[in-house]
PDB file of C-alpha atoms in Angstrom:
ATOM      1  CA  UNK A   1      11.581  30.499  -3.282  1.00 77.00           C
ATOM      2  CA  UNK A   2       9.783  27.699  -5.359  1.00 83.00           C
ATOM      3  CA  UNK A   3       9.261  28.136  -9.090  1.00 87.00           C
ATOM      4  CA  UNK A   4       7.027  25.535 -10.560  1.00 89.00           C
ATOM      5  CA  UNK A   5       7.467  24.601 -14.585  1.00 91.00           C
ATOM      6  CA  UNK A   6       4.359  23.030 -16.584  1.00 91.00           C
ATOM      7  CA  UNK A   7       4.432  22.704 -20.286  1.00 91.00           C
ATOM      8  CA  UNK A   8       0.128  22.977 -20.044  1.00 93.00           C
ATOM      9  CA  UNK A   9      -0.378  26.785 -20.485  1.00 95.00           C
ATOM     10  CA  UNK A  10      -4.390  26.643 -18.929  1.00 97.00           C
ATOM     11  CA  UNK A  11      -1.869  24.521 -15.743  1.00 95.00           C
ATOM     12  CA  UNK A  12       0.206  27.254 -15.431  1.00 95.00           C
ATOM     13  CA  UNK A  13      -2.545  30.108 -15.331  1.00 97.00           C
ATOM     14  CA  UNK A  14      -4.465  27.879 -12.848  1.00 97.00           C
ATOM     15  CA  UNK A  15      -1.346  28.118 -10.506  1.00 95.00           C
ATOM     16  CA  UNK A  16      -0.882  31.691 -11.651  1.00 96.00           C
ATOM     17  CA  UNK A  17      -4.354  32.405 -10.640  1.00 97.00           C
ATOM     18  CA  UNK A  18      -3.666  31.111  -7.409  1.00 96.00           C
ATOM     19  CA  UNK A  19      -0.633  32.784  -6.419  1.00 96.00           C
ATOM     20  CA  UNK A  20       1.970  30.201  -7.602  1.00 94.00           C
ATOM     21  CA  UNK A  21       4.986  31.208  -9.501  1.00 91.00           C
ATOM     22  CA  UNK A  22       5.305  28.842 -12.442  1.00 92.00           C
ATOM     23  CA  UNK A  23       6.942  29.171 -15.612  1.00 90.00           C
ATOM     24  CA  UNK A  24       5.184  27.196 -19.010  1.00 93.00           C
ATOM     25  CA  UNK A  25       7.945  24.917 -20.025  1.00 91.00           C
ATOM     26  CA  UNK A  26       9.056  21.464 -21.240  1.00 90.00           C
ATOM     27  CA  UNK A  27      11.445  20.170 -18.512  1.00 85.00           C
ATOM     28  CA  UNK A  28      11.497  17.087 -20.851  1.00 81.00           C
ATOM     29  CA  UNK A  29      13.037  19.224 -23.603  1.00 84.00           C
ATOM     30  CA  UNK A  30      16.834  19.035 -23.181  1.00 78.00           C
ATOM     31  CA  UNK A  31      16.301  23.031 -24.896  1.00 85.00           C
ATOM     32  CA  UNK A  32      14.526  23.675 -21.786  1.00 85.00           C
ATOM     33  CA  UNK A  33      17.735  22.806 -19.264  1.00 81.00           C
ATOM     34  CA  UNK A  34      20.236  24.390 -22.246  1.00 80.00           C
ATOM     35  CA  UNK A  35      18.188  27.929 -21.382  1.00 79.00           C
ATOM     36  CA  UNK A  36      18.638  27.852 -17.342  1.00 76.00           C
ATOM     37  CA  UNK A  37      21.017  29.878 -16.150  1.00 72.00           C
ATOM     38  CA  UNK A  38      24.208  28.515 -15.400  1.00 67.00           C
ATOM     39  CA  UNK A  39      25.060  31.021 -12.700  1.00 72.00           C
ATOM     40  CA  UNK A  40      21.420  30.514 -10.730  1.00 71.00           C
ATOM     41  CA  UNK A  41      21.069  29.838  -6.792  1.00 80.00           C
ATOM     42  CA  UNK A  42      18.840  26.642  -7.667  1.00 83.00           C
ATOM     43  CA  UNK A  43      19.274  24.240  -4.274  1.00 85.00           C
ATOM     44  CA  UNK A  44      16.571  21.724  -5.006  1.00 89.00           C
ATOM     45  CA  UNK A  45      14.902  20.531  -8.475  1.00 91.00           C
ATOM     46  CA  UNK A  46      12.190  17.973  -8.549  1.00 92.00           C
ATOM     47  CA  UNK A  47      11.321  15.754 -11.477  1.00 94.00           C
ATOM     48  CA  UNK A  48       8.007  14.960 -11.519  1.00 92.00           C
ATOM     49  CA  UNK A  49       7.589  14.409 -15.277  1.00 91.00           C
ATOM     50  CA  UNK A  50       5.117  11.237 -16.701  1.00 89.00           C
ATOM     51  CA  UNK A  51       7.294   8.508 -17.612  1.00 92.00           C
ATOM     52  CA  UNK A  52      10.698   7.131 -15.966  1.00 96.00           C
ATOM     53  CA  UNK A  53      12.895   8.218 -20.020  1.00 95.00           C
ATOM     54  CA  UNK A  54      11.336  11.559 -19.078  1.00 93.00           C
ATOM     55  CA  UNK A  55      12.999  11.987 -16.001  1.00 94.00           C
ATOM     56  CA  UNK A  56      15.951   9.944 -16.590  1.00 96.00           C
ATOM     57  CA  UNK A  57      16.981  12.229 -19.701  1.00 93.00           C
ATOM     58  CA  UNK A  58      15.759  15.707 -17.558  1.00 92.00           C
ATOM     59  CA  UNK A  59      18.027  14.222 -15.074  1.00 94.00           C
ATOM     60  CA  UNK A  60      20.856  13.527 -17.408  1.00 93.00           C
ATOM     61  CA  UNK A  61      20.356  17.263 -18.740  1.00 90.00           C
ATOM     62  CA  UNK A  62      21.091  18.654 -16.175  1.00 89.00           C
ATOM     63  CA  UNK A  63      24.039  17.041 -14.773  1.00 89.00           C
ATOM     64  CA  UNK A  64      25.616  17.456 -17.645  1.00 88.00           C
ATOM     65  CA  UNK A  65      24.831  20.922 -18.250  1.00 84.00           C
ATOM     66  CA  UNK A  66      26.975  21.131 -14.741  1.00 85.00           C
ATOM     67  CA  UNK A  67      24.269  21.162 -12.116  1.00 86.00           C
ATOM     68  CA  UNK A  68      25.496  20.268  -8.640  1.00 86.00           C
ATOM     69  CA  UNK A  69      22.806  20.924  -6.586  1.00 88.00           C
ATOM     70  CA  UNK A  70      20.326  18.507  -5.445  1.00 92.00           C
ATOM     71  CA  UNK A  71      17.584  16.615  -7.448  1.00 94.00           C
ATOM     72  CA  UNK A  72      14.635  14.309  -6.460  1.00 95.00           C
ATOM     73  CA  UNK A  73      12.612  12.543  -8.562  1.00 95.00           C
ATOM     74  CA  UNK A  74       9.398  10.618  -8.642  1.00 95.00           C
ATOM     75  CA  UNK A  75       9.121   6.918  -9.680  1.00 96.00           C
ATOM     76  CA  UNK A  76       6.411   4.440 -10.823  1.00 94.00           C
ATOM     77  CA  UNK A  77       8.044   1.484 -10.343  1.00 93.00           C
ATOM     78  CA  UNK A  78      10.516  -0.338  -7.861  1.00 93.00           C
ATOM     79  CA  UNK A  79      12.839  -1.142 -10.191  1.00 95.00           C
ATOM     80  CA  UNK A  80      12.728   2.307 -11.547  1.00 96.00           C
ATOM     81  CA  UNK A  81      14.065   3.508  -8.374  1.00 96.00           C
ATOM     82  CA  UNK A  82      17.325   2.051  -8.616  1.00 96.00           C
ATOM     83  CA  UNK A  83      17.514   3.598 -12.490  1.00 97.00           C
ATOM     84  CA  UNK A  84      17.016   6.944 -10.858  1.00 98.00           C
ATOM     85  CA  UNK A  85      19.930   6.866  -8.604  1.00 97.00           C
ATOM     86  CA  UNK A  86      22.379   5.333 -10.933  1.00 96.00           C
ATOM     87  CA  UNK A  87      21.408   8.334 -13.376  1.00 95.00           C
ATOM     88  CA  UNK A  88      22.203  11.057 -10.381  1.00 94.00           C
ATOM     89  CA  UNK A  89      18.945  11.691  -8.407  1.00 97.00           C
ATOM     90  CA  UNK A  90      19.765  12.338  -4.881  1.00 97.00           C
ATOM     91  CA  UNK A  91      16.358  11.352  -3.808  1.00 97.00           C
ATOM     92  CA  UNK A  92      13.659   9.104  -4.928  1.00 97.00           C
ATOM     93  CA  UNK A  93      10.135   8.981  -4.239  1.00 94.00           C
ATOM     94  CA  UNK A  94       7.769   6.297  -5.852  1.00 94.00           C
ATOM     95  CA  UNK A  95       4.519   7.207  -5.786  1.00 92.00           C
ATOM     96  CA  UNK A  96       2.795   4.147  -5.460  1.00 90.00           C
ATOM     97  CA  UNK A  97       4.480   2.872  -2.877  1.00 87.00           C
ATOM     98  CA  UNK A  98       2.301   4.597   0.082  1.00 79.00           C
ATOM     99  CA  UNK A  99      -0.496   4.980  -2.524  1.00 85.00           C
ATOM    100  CA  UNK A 100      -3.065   2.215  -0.846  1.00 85.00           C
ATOM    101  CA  UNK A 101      -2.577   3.986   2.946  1.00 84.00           C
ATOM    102  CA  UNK A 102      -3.625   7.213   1.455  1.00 84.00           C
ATOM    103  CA  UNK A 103      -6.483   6.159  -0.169  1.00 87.00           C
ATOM    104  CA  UNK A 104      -8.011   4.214   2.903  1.00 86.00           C
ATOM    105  CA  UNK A 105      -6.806   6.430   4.852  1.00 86.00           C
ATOM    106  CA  UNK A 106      -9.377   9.231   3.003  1.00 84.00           C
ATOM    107  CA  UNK A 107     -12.171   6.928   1.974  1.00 88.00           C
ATOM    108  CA  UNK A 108     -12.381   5.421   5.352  1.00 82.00           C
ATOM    109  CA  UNK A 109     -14.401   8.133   7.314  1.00 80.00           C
ATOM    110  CA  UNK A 110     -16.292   9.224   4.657  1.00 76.00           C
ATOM    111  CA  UNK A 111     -17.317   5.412   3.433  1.00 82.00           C
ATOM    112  CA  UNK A 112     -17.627   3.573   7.399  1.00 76.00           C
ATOM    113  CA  UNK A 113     -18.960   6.244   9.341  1.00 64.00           C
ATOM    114  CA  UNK A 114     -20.854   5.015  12.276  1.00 63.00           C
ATOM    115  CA  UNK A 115     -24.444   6.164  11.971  1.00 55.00           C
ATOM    116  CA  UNK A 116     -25.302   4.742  15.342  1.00 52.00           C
TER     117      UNK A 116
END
């Protein structure tokens, strides 16, 4: 099962609304990773917070708080990638990195479509 956290409550009705479970939260909060169960059947948390201290201290949280499962987190930056790993993340995405394929990959036929 997936369980979604936002800390924007008109977020978390949208996805509500649409048949997502998500709880309003601040996964940035170190309170927030104090109240999780210790005793849960979590196999996979992803950090997909704004900033790279966001996700490096949400990160930190919960390893310390004894969480052994597996994490993945989102980067900005190269060099941010490496920061992730050091700090525990199992996985790393940065989200730039195939950012420019996507985009031409959408604009493409609906910019250069051949009107002949």
């Amino acid at each position: 099962k997936v369980v979604g956290v936002d800390a924007d409550s008109k977020v978390v009705e949208r996805h509500r609304h649409n048949g997502r479970r998500v709880l309003r939260g601040d996964a940035g909060d170190p309170d927030f990773w104090d109240n999780v169960d210790k005793n849960h059947s979590i196999a996979l948390v992803m950090l997909a917070l704004p900033g790279l201290s966001a996700n490096l201290n949400a990160l930190k949280q919960l390893r310390e708080g004894g969480y052994d499962g597996k994490v993945a987190a989102i980067a900005h930056y190269k060099e941010d990638e490496a920061l992730l790993k050091k700090a525990g993340a199992d996985a790393v995405f940065n989200i730039y990195s195939g950012a420019g394929f996507g985009f031409a990959d959408h604009v493409s036929p609906e910019c250069f479509v051949d009107s002949a």
